[in-house]
Amino acid sequence: MSTVRVNSTLKPGTAARRRISSVIIILVLLAGAVITLFPIYMGVLNSLKTEGDMMNNILAIPRQLEFGNYSDAFEKTNFLRSLGNTVVVAVIGLTGIILFSSMAGYKLSRTPGRLSTFLFNLFVLSMLIPFHSIMISLNRISMKLAVQGSTVGLGLIYIGLGVSMAIFLYHGFVKSIPRDLDEAAVIDGCGELRLFTTIIFPLLLPITTTVAILNLLWMWNDFLLPLLMLTDADQYTLLLSTNMLFGQYGNNDWSAILSSLVLTMLPVVVLYLLLQKYILNGIADGAVKG
């Protein structure tokens, strides 16, 4: 019996083209990383300089590390109060978004029909509406509902703006959970609310982590909506307090401004780095399976 030998070698030039493609991809990714990280590097670098050193050469390494800039920014922005306001807004917003979106995504996914399809498409379409086209109306509505000027009201507004994307992600993720779990729980006498809270919701942990981190980054770094909704300095978030360091006619305290921005971004950057694996997995599962 003769055997047929399979030629598994690549065609001439194929391996070289693949190596060139890999090098190009790596170079593009490195360029993207440099473009992304360079502003952060400049902010941290210049936050450790004196005002004079910063104005002389913003790219130079500081001759002496001025950690006093951070204590100065801490006092000028009333950092603890601003941090507390930001945390209150984030906790209210995240709690509402996760609670309502997980239940809505589960119900819409498990209840096929024209009404469910219409409601789901309505939520998806609302994601396409730019915030700038509704901010004036939103400002007037918040005044009528007496939620303007408070961190609690700002958190409630974030719930309304954030549920669309979260419902889209939850809706797709729920499809990966077998319906047999629902049927077995119902046979055992489990009600719908208990079914969701004790069986379904724990299985939504990956996408819940994704939704929480994405919305936390959005609310933590948002400037425009708090600027529109908060009128009292005692209610200011971290970015609004930092904005107060900008003076009239270009008289800006850059050392304190950069130090305050570094202090503001540090918590969410650390949190994102710790949980980035869950974020990427949750986005892939929620979008692809949707």
Short mmCIF file of C-alpha atoms in Angstrom, two decimals:
data_model
loop_
_atom_site.label_atom_id
_atom_site.label_comp_id
_atom_site.label_asym_id
_atom_site.label_seq_id
_atom_site.Cartn_x
_atom_site.Cartn_y
_atom_site.Cartn_z
CA MET A 1 0.00 0.00 0.00
CA SER A 2 1.43 3.35 -1.03
CA THR A 3 1.08 6.37 1.17
CA VAL A 4 0.33 9.85 -0.03
CA ARG A 5 2.69 12.45 1.36
CA VAL A 6 0.98 15.76 2.13
CA ASN A 7 3.14 18.77 1.47
CA SER A 8 2.52 20.97 4.49
CA THR A 9 5.21 23.49 3.69
CA LEU A 10 4.12 27.04 3.01
CA LYS A 11 4.49 28.61 -0.39
CA PRO A 12 7.61 30.70 -0.90
CA GLY A 13 7.14 34.17 0.49
CA THR A 14 4.09 33.31 2.64
CA ALA A 15 6.05 33.09 5.90
CA ALA A 16 7.84 36.36 5.11
CA ARG A 17 4.54 38.12 4.41
CA ARG A 18 3.14 36.86 7.69
CA ARG A 19 6.17 38.13 9.60
CA ILE A 20 5.88 41.52 7.92
CA SER A 21 2.17 41.67 8.75
CA SER A 22 2.89 40.82 12.39
CA VAL A 23 5.55 43.52 12.60
CA ILE A 24 3.20 46.10 11.08
CA ILE A 25 0.43 45.18 13.53
CA ILE A 26 2.82 45.42 16.47
CA LEU A 27 4.08 48.82 15.31
CA VAL A 28 0.52 50.13 14.92
CA LEU A 29 -0.40 48.89 18.40
CA LEU A 30 2.74 50.46 19.87
CA ALA A 31 1.92 53.76 18.17
CA GLY A 32 -1.61 53.64 19.56
CA ALA A 33 -0.28 52.89 23.05
CA VAL A 34 2.16 55.80 22.87
CA ILE A 35 -0.53 58.21 21.66
CA THR A 36 -2.84 57.07 24.48
CA LEU A 37 -0.30 57.04 27.30
CA PHE A 38 1.69 60.14 26.38
CA PRO A 39 -0.86 62.66 27.79
CA ILE A 40 -1.00 60.67 31.04
CA TYR A 41 2.79 60.64 31.21
CA MET A 42 2.91 64.41 30.62
CA GLY A 43 0.30 65.02 33.31
CA VAL A 44 2.13 62.98 35.93
CA LEU A 45 5.52 64.41 34.93
CA ASN A 46 4.46 68.04 35.14
CA SER A 47 2.44 67.54 38.31
CA LEU A 48 5.77 66.98 40.06
CA LYS A 49 7.35 70.23 38.84
CA THR A 50 7.32 73.78 40.09
CA GLU A 51 5.37 76.33 38.06
CA GLY A 52 8.61 77.81 36.74
CA ASP A 53 10.09 74.49 35.62
CA MET A 54 6.86 73.58 33.90
CA MET A 55 6.76 76.83 31.92
CA ASN A 56 10.43 76.58 30.94
CA ASN A 57 10.26 73.06 29.49
CA ILE A 58 7.23 70.82 29.84
CA LEU A 59 9.13 67.81 28.43
CA ALA A 60 12.07 67.99 30.83
CA ILE A 61 12.49 65.65 33.79
CA PRO A 62 11.87 67.58 37.04
CA ARG A 63 15.04 68.60 38.83
CA GLN A 64 13.28 68.12 42.16
CA LEU A 65 10.06 66.23 42.81
CA GLU A 66 7.44 68.63 44.16
CA PHE A 67 5.04 66.34 46.03
CA GLY A 68 3.71 69.44 47.73
CA ASN A 69 1.67 70.09 44.59
CA TYR A 70 -0.56 67.18 45.57
CA SER A 71 -1.21 68.46 49.08
CA ASP A 72 -1.92 71.88 47.59
CA ALA A 73 -4.43 70.38 45.13
CA PHE A 74 -5.93 68.28 47.92
CA GLU A 75 -6.75 71.41 49.91
CA LYS A 76 -7.79 73.70 47.06
CA THR A 77 -10.29 71.23 45.61
CA ASN A 78 -11.53 70.03 49.00
CA PHE A 79 -10.70 66.59 47.68
CA LEU A 80 -12.47 64.47 50.29
CA ARG A 81 -15.76 66.32 49.88
CA SER A 82 -15.54 66.17 46.09
CA LEU A 83 -14.58 62.50 46.24
CA GLY A 84 -17.59 61.80 48.45
CA ASN A 85 -19.92 63.58 46.02
CA THR A 86 -18.51 61.61 43.09
CA VAL A 87 -18.88 58.33 44.96
CA VAL A 88 -22.52 59.13 45.84
CA VAL A 89 -23.32 59.85 42.19
CA ALA A 90 -21.54 56.69 41.02
CA VAL A 91 -23.18 54.42 43.61
CA ILE A 92 -26.69 55.68 42.83
CA GLY A 93 -26.11 55.50 39.09
CA LEU A 94 -24.51 52.05 39.10
CA THR A 95 -27.10 50.55 41.45
CA GLY A 96 -29.99 51.75 39.31
CA ILE A 97 -28.40 50.81 35.99
CA ILE A 98 -27.48 47.29 37.11
CA LEU A 99 -30.80 46.66 38.86
CA PHE A 100 -33.15 47.86 36.11
CA SER A 101 -31.04 46.78 33.13
CA SER A 102 -30.43 43.24 34.35
CA MET A 103 -34.15 42.65 34.98
CA ALA A 104 -35.18 44.30 31.70
CA GLY A 105 -32.54 42.46 29.68
CA TYR A 106 -33.56 39.12 31.21
CA LYS A 107 -37.29 39.69 30.69
CA LEU A 108 -36.94 40.91 27.10
CA SER A 109 -34.67 37.99 26.24
CA ARG A 110 -36.93 35.38 27.79
CA THR A 111 -40.19 36.81 26.41
CA PRO A 112 -40.10 36.62 22.60
CA GLY A 113 -42.73 38.54 20.73
CA ARG A 114 -43.43 41.75 18.87
CA LEU A 115 -43.71 43.86 22.00
CA SER A 116 -40.39 42.64 23.38
CA THR A 117 -38.68 43.16 20.03
CA PHE A 118 -40.13 46.65 19.75
CA LEU A 119 -39.03 47.64 23.25
CA PHE A 120 -35.55 46.20 22.77
CA ASN A 121 -35.11 48.02 19.45
CA LEU A 122 -36.34 51.20 21.12
CA PHE A 123 -33.61 50.93 23.75
CA VAL A 124 -30.99 50.21 21.09
CA LEU A 125 -32.09 53.18 18.97
CA SER A 126 -31.87 55.49 21.96
CA MET A 127 -28.13 54.71 22.10
CA LEU A 128 -27.75 56.55 18.78
CA ILE A 129 -29.08 59.87 20.10
CA PRO A 130 -26.18 62.24 20.90
CA PHE A 131 -26.28 63.78 24.35
CA HIS A 132 -25.75 67.31 23.01
CA SER A 133 -29.09 67.17 21.18
CA ILE A 134 -31.05 66.54 24.39
CA MET A 135 -29.03 68.35 27.06
CA ILE A 136 -31.14 71.54 26.97
CA SER A 137 -34.38 69.58 27.26
CA LEU A 138 -32.86 67.42 29.97
CA ASN A 139 -31.86 70.51 31.90
CA ARG A 140 -35.39 71.91 31.75
CA ILE A 141 -36.94 68.60 32.74
CA SER A 142 -34.58 68.23 35.70
CA MET A 143 -35.61 71.70 36.89
CA LYS A 144 -39.30 70.78 36.63
CA LEU A 145 -38.74 67.55 38.57
CA ALA A 146 -36.64 69.37 41.22
CA VAL A 147 -33.65 67.05 40.81
CA GLN A 148 -31.25 69.71 39.59
CA GLY A 149 -28.53 70.83 41.96
CA SER A 150 -28.08 67.60 43.95
CA THR A 151 -25.82 64.59 43.64
CA VAL A 152 -28.82 62.28 44.15
CA GLY A 153 -30.63 63.87 41.22
CA LEU A 154 -27.51 63.61 39.07
CA GLY A 155 -27.26 59.90 39.89
CA LEU A 156 -30.89 59.40 38.83
CA ILE A 157 -30.22 61.12 35.51
CA TYR A 158 -27.25 58.84 34.91
CA ILE A 159 -29.58 55.87 35.39
CA GLY A 160 -31.84 57.09 32.60
CA LEU A 161 -28.94 57.73 30.26
CA GLY A 162 -27.07 54.50 30.99
CA VAL A 163 -29.71 51.79 30.87
CA SER A 164 -29.84 51.50 27.06
CA MET A 165 -26.32 50.17 26.59
CA ALA A 166 -26.61 47.99 29.70
CA ILE A 167 -29.86 46.41 28.51
CA PHE A 168 -28.25 45.65 25.15
CA LEU A 169 -25.35 43.85 26.87
CA TYR A 170 -27.54 41.98 29.37
CA HIS A 171 -29.99 40.95 26.65
CA GLY A 172 -27.22 39.32 24.64
CA PHE A 173 -25.61 37.64 27.65
CA VAL A 174 -28.86 36.11 28.91
CA LYS A 175 -29.19 34.21 25.62
CA SER A 176 -26.14 32.16 26.61
CA ILE A 177 -27.91 30.90 29.75
CA PRO A 178 -29.93 27.71 29.05
CA ARG A 179 -33.69 27.96 29.44
CA ASP A 180 -33.60 24.58 31.17
CA LEU A 181 -32.54 26.37 34.35
CA ASP A 182 -35.69 28.48 34.26
CA GLU A 183 -37.93 25.50 33.62
CA ALA A 184 -36.33 23.39 36.37
CA ALA A 185 -36.68 26.23 38.88
CA VAL A 186 -40.35 26.78 37.96
CA ILE A 187 -41.08 23.06 38.36
CA ASP A 188 -39.53 23.24 41.84
CA GLY A 189 -41.97 26.01 42.72
CA CYS A 190 -39.63 28.99 42.29
CA GLY A 191 -41.37 32.28 41.51
CA GLU A 192 -40.16 34.59 38.77
CA LEU A 193 -38.59 37.14 41.11
CA ARG A 194 -36.84 34.46 43.15
CA LEU A 195 -35.75 32.74 39.93
CA PHE A 196 -34.03 35.90 38.76
CA THR A 197 -32.43 36.91 42.06
CA THR A 198 -31.17 33.49 43.18
CA ILE A 199 -30.40 31.68 39.92
CA ILE A 200 -30.09 34.04 36.96
CA PHE A 201 -28.46 37.13 38.46
CA PRO A 202 -25.44 35.28 39.95
CA LEU A 203 -24.76 33.89 36.46
CA LEU A 204 -24.68 37.46 35.11
CA LEU A 205 -21.56 38.33 37.11
CA PRO A 206 -19.20 38.70 34.07
CA ILE A 207 -21.48 41.11 32.21
CA THR A 208 -22.41 42.88 35.44
CA THR A 209 -18.72 43.57 36.05
CA THR A 210 -18.42 44.95 32.53
CA VAL A 211 -21.48 47.18 32.90
CA ALA A 212 -20.31 48.43 36.29
CA ILE A 213 -16.78 49.36 35.15
CA LEU A 214 -17.84 50.98 31.87
CA ASN A 215 -20.47 53.11 33.55
CA LEU A 216 -18.19 53.93 36.47
CA LEU A 217 -15.55 55.24 34.05
CA TRP A 218 -18.22 57.27 32.26
CA MET A 219 -19.69 58.83 35.41
CA TRP A 220 -16.33 59.37 37.10
CA ASN A 221 -14.82 61.17 34.10
CA ASP A 222 -17.93 63.05 32.94
CA PHE A 223 -17.72 66.82 33.07
CA LEU A 224 -20.54 68.25 30.95
CA LEU A 225 -23.56 66.71 32.70
CA PRO A 226 -22.41 67.62 36.25
CA LEU A 227 -21.63 71.12 34.97
CA LEU A 228 -25.22 71.44 33.74
CA MET A 229 -26.89 69.89 36.77
CA LEU A 230 -24.86 70.95 39.82
CA THR A 231 -25.04 74.58 40.88
CA ASP A 232 -23.70 74.49 44.46
CA ALA A 233 -19.94 74.18 45.00
CA ASP A 234 -20.59 71.91 48.00
CA GLN A 235 -22.11 69.37 45.58
CA TYR A 236 -19.32 69.48 43.01
CA THR A 237 -17.73 66.29 41.74
CA LEU A 238 -13.96 65.88 41.38
CA LEU A 239 -13.75 67.27 37.86
CA LEU A 240 -15.92 70.28 38.67
CA SER A 241 -13.75 71.06 41.70
CA THR A 242 -10.67 70.81 39.48
CA ASN A 243 -12.30 73.15 36.99
CA MET A 244 -12.49 75.81 39.71
CA LEU A 245 -8.67 76.02 39.64
CA PHE A 246 -8.82 77.61 36.20
CA GLY A 247 -8.67 81.35 36.73
CA GLN A 248 -9.77 84.29 34.59
CA TYR A 249 -7.56 85.67 31.80
CA GLY A 250 -5.32 82.58 31.72
CA ASN A 251 -4.29 82.83 35.35
CA ASN A 252 -4.30 79.08 35.91
CA ASP A 253 -2.70 77.13 38.73
CA TRP A 254 -1.28 74.38 36.50
CA SER A 255 0.62 72.57 39.22
CA ALA A 256 -2.51 72.13 41.30
CA ILE A 257 -4.65 71.38 38.22
CA LEU A 258 -2.41 68.55 36.99
CA SER A 259 -1.99 67.14 40.49
CA SER A 260 -5.76 67.17 40.98
CA LEU A 261 -6.32 65.39 37.66
CA VAL A 262 -3.82 62.68 38.60
CA LEU A 263 -5.56 62.19 41.96
CA THR A 264 -8.93 62.04 40.18
CA MET A 265 -7.96 59.41 37.61
CA LEU A 266 -5.89 57.20 39.91
CA PRO A 267 -8.76 55.19 41.55
CA VAL A 268 -10.53 54.26 38.31
CA VAL A 269 -7.29 53.49 36.47
CA VAL A 270 -6.25 51.04 39.17
CA LEU A 271 -9.73 49.49 39.21
CA TYR A 272 -9.77 49.14 35.44
CA LEU A 273 -6.35 47.49 35.37
CA LEU A 274 -7.46 44.97 37.97
CA LEU A 275 -10.71 44.08 36.19
CA GLN A 276 -9.87 44.59 32.51
CA LYS A 277 -10.05 40.82 31.78
CA TYR A 278 -13.68 40.67 32.96
CA ILE A 279 -14.54 43.83 31.03
CA LEU A 280 -13.28 42.52 27.70
CA ASN A 281 -14.86 39.08 28.20
CA GLY A 282 -18.19 40.61 29.20
CA ILE A 283 -18.29 42.92 26.19
CA ALA A 284 -17.49 40.06 23.81
CA ASP A 285 -20.13 37.75 25.34
CA GLY A 286 -22.82 40.41 25.55
CA ALA A 287 -22.32 41.76 22.04
CA VAL A 288 -21.62 38.58 20.06
CA LYS A 289 -24.33 36.49 21.67
CA GLY A 290 -26.78 39.33 21.27
#
